[in-house]
Tab-separated table of C-alpha atoms in Angstrom:
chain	number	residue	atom	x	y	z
A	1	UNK	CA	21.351	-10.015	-16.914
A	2	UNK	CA	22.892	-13.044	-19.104
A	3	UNK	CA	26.609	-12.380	-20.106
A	4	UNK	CA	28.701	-10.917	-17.651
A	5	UNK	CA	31.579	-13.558	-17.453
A	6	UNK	CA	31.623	-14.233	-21.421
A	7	UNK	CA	31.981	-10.236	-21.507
A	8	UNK	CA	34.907	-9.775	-18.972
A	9	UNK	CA	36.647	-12.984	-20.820
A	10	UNK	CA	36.629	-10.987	-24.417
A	11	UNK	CA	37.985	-8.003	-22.662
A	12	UNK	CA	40.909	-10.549	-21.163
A	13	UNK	CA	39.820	-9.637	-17.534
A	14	UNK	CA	38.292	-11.877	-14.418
A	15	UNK	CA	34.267	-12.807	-14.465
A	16	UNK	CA	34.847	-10.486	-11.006
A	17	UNK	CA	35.275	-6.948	-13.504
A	18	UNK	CA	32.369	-8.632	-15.346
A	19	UNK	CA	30.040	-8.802	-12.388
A	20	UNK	CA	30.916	-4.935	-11.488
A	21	UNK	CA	30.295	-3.310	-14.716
A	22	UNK	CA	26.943	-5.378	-15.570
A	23	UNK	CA	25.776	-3.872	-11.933
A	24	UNK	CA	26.529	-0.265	-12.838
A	25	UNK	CA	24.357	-0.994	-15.721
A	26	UNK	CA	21.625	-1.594	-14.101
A	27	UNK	CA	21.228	1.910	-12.910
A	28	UNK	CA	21.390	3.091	-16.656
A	29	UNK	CA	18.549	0.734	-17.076
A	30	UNK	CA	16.201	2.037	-14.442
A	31	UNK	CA	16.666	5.377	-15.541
A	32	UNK	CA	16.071	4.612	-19.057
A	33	UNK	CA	12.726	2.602	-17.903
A	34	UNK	CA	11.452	5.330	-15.562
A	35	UNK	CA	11.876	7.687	-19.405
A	36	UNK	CA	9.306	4.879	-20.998
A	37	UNK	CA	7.286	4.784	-17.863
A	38	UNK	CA	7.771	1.481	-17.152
A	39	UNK	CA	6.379	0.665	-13.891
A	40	UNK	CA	7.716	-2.464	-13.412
A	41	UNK	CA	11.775	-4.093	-14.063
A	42	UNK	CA	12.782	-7.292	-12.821
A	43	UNK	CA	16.289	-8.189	-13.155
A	44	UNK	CA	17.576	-12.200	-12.478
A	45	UNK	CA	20.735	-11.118	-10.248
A	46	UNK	CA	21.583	-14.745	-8.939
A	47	UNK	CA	19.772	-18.225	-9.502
A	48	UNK	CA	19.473	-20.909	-7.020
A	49	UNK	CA	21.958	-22.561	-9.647
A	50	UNK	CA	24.630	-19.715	-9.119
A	51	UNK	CA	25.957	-21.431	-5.780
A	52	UNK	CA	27.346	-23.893	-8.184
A	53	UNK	CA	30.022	-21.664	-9.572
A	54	UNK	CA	33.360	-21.205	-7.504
A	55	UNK	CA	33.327	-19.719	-4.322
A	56	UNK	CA	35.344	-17.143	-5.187
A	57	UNK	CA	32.825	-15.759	-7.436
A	58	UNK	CA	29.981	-16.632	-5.433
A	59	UNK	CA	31.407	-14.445	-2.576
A	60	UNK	CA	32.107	-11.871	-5.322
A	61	UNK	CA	28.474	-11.475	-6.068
A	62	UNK	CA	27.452	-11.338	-2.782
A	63	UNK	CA	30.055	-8.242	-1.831
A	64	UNK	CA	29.200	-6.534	-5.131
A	65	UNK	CA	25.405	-5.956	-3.956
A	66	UNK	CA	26.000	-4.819	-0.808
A	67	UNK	CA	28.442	-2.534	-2.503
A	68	UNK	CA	26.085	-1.297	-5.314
A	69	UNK	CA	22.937	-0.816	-2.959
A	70	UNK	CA	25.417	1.328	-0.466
A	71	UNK	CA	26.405	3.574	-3.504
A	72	UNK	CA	23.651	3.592	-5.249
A	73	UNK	CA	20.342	3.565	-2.909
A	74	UNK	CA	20.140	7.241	-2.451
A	75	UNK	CA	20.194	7.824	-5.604
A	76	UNK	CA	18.033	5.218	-6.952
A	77	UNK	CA	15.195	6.814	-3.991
A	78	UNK	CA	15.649	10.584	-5.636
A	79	UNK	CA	14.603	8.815	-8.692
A	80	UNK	CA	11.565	7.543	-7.593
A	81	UNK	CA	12.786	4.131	-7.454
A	82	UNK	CA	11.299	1.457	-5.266
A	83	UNK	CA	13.555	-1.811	-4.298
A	84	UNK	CA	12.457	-4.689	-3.576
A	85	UNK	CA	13.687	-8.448	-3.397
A	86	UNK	CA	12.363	-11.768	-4.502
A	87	UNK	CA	14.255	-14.966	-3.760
A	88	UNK	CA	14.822	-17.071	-0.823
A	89	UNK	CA	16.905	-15.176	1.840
A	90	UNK	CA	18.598	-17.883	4.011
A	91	UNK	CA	22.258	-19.147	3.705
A	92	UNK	CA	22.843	-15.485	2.524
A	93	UNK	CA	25.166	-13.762	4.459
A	94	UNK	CA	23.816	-11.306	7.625
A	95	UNK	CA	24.830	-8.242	5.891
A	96	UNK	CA	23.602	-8.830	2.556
A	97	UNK	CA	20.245	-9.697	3.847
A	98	UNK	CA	20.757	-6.513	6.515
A	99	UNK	CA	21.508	-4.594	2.762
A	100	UNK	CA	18.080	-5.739	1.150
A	101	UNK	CA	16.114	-4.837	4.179
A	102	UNK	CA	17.243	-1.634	4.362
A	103	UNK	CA	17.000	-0.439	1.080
A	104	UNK	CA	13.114	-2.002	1.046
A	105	UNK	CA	12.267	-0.151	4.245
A	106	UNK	CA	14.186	3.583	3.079
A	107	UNK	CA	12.736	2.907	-0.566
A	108	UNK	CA	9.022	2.051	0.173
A	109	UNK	CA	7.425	5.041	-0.907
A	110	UNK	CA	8.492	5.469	-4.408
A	111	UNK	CA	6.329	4.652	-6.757
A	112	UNK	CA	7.643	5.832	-10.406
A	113	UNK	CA	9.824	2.435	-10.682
A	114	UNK	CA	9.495	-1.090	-8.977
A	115	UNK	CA	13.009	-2.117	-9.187
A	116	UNK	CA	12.732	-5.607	-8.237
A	117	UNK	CA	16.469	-8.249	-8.011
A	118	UNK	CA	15.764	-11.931	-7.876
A	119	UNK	CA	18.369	-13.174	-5.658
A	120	UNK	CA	19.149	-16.434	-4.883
A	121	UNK	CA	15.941	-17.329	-7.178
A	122	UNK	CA	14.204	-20.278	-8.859
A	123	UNK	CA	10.473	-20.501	-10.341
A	124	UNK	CA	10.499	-24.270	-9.319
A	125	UNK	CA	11.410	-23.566	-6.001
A	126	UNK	CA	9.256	-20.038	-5.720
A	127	UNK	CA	6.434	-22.716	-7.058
A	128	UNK	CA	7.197	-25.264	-4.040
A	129	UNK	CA	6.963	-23.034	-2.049
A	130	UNK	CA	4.206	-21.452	-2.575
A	131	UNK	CA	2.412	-24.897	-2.773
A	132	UNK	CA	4.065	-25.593	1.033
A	133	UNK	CA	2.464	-22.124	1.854
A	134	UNK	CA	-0.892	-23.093	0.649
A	135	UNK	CA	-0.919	-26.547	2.372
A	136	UNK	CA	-0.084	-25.430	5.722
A	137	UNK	CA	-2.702	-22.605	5.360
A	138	UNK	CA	-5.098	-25.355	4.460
A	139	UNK	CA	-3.763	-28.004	7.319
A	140	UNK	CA	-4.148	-25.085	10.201
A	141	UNK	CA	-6.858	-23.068	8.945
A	142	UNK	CA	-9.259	-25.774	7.755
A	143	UNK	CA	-9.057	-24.462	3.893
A	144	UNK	CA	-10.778	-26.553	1.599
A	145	UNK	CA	-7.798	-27.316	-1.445
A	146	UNK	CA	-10.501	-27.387	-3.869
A	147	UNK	CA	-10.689	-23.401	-2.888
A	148	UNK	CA	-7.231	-22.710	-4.094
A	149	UNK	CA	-7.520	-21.044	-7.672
A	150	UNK	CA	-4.803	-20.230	-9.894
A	151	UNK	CA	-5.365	-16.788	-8.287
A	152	UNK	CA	-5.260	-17.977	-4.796
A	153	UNK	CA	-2.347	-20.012	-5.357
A	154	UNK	CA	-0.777	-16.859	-6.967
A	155	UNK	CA	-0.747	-15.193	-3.660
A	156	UNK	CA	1.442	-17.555	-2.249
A	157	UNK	CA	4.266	-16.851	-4.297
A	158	UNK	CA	7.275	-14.066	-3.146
A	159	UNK	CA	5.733	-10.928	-4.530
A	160	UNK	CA	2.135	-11.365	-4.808
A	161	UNK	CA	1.441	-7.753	-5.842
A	162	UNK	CA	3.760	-7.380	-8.869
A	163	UNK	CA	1.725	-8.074	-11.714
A	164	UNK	CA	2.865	-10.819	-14.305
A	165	UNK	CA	5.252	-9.446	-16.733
A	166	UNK	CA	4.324	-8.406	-20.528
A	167	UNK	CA	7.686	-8.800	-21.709
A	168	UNK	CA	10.961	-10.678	-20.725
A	169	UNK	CA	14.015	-9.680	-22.401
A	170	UNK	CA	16.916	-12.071	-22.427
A	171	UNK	CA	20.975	-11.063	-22.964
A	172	UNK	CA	23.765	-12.891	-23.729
A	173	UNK	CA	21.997	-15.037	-26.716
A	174	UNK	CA	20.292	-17.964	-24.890
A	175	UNK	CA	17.006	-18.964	-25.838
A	176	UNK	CA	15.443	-20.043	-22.572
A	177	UNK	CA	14.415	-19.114	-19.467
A	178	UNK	CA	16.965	-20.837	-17.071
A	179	UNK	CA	13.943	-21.061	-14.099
A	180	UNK	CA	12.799	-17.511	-14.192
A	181	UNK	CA	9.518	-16.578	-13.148
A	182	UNK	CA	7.962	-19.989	-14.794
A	183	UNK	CA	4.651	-19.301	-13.011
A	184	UNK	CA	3.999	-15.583	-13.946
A	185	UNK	CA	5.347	-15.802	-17.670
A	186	UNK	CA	2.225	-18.005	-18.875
A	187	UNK	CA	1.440	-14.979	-21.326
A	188	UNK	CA	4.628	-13.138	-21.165
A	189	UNK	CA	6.514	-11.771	-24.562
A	190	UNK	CA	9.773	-13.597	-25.140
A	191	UNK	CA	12.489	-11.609	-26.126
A	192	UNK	CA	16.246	-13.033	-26.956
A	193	UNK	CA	18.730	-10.690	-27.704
A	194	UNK	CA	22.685	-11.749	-28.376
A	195	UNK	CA	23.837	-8.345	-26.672
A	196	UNK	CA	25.774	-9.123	-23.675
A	197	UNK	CA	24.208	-7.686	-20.178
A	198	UNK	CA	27.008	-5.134	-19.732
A	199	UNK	CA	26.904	-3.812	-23.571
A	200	UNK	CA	22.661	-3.967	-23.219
A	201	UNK	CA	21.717	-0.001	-23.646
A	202	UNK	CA	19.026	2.337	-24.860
A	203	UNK	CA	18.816	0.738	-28.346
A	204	UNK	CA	18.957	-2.343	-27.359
A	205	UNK	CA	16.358	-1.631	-24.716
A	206	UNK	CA	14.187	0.753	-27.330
A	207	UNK	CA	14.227	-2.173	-30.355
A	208	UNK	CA	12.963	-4.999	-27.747
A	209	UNK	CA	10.175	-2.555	-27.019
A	210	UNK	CA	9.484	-2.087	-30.511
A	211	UNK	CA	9.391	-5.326	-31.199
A	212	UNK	CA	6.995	-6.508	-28.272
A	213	UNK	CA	4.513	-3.423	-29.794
A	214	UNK	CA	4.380	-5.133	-32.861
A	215	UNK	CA	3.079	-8.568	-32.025
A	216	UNK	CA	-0.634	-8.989	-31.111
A	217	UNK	CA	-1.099	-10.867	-27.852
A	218	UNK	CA	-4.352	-13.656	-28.321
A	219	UNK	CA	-3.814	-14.757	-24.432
A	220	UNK	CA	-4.853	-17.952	-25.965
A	221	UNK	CA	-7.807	-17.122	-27.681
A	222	UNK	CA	-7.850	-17.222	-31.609
């Protein structure tokens, strides 16, 4: 979701109008993954880097969830669309984490789309966490470390269930992945694409598909 601020700036307006209209697009997106049966969409919302930007916009972000879960939720649900939240939840405010609960609880049973928003996010930290997880398991429990797999380990991590993503597409022109998901995109698809988040729409969407189709994944073999 890479490109709200540089989009508000070319249309002379605060990173604030931004923020709002790259939110209303992600309800375009579901809808346009639940057409492709896509099972799974995982959007980066805010890093753990994010709290660096002013507090003004920081505060912004936070309001503009709780607003765009409370007018969209219902309709997401009629859709068929699960929600569900990865990311560490504390310093967030009461009601935005009162927000995310809610719409996980009312949304639990749909099962056409697994819309998932990393908040307040980081792969390192998801990793260290996971690896503070496994060692207190191990410390109380009497676990043997030499036990914990790369598939043991992987059920440490925020959303153990979601399978690893095939592709990631990223907006906005940056070739990287900023600390998204580094353990579950060993075999991922990289996608860059220099559309801006709020301007990213069914073509943009339908030619990154198209594009992952055409490559032949080896998962490291030759």
């Amino acid at each position: 979701m890479d490109g709200n601020r540089r989009w508000a700036k070319r249309q002379g307006r605060r990173a604030e109008f931004g923020h709002r209209t790259g939110a209303e697009n992600v309800h375009r997106l579901s809808s346009l993954c639940i057409q492709r049966d896509i099972a799974f969409l995982t959007l980066y919302a805010f890093s753990t880097e994010n709290w660096k930007r002013s507090e003004r916009e920081v505060r912004g972000l936070m309001r503009l969830l709780v607003l765009y879960f409370n007018k969209y939720a219902d309709e997401l649900r009629q859709e068929g669309v699960r929600l569900r939240f990865m990311g560490d939840r504390q310093g967030l405010p009461p009601l935005l984490t009162q927000t995310m609960d809610e719409a996980e609880t009312t949304s639990a049973d749909r099962n056409r789309l697994q819309l998932i928003i990393a908040f307040n996010y980081g792969g390192r930290r998801e990793i260290v966490t996971a690896a503070r997880s496994a060692m207190k398991e191990a410390i109380e429990r009497g676990v043997d470390l030499q036990s914990i797999d790369e598939d043991r380990f992987s059920s440490y991590l925020y959303l153990p269930d979601v399978p690893d993503p095939d592709l990631i597409i990223r907006t906005g022109g940056d070739m990287r992945l900023s600390n998204f998901l580094l353990w579950q995109t060993a075999y991922a698809e990289l996608y860059f694409d220099d559309t801006l988040w709020p301007d990213f729409g069914e073509k943009e969407l339908d030619t990154a598909i198209e594009d992952f189709m055409s490559r032949k994944r080896r998962y490291g073999s030759s």
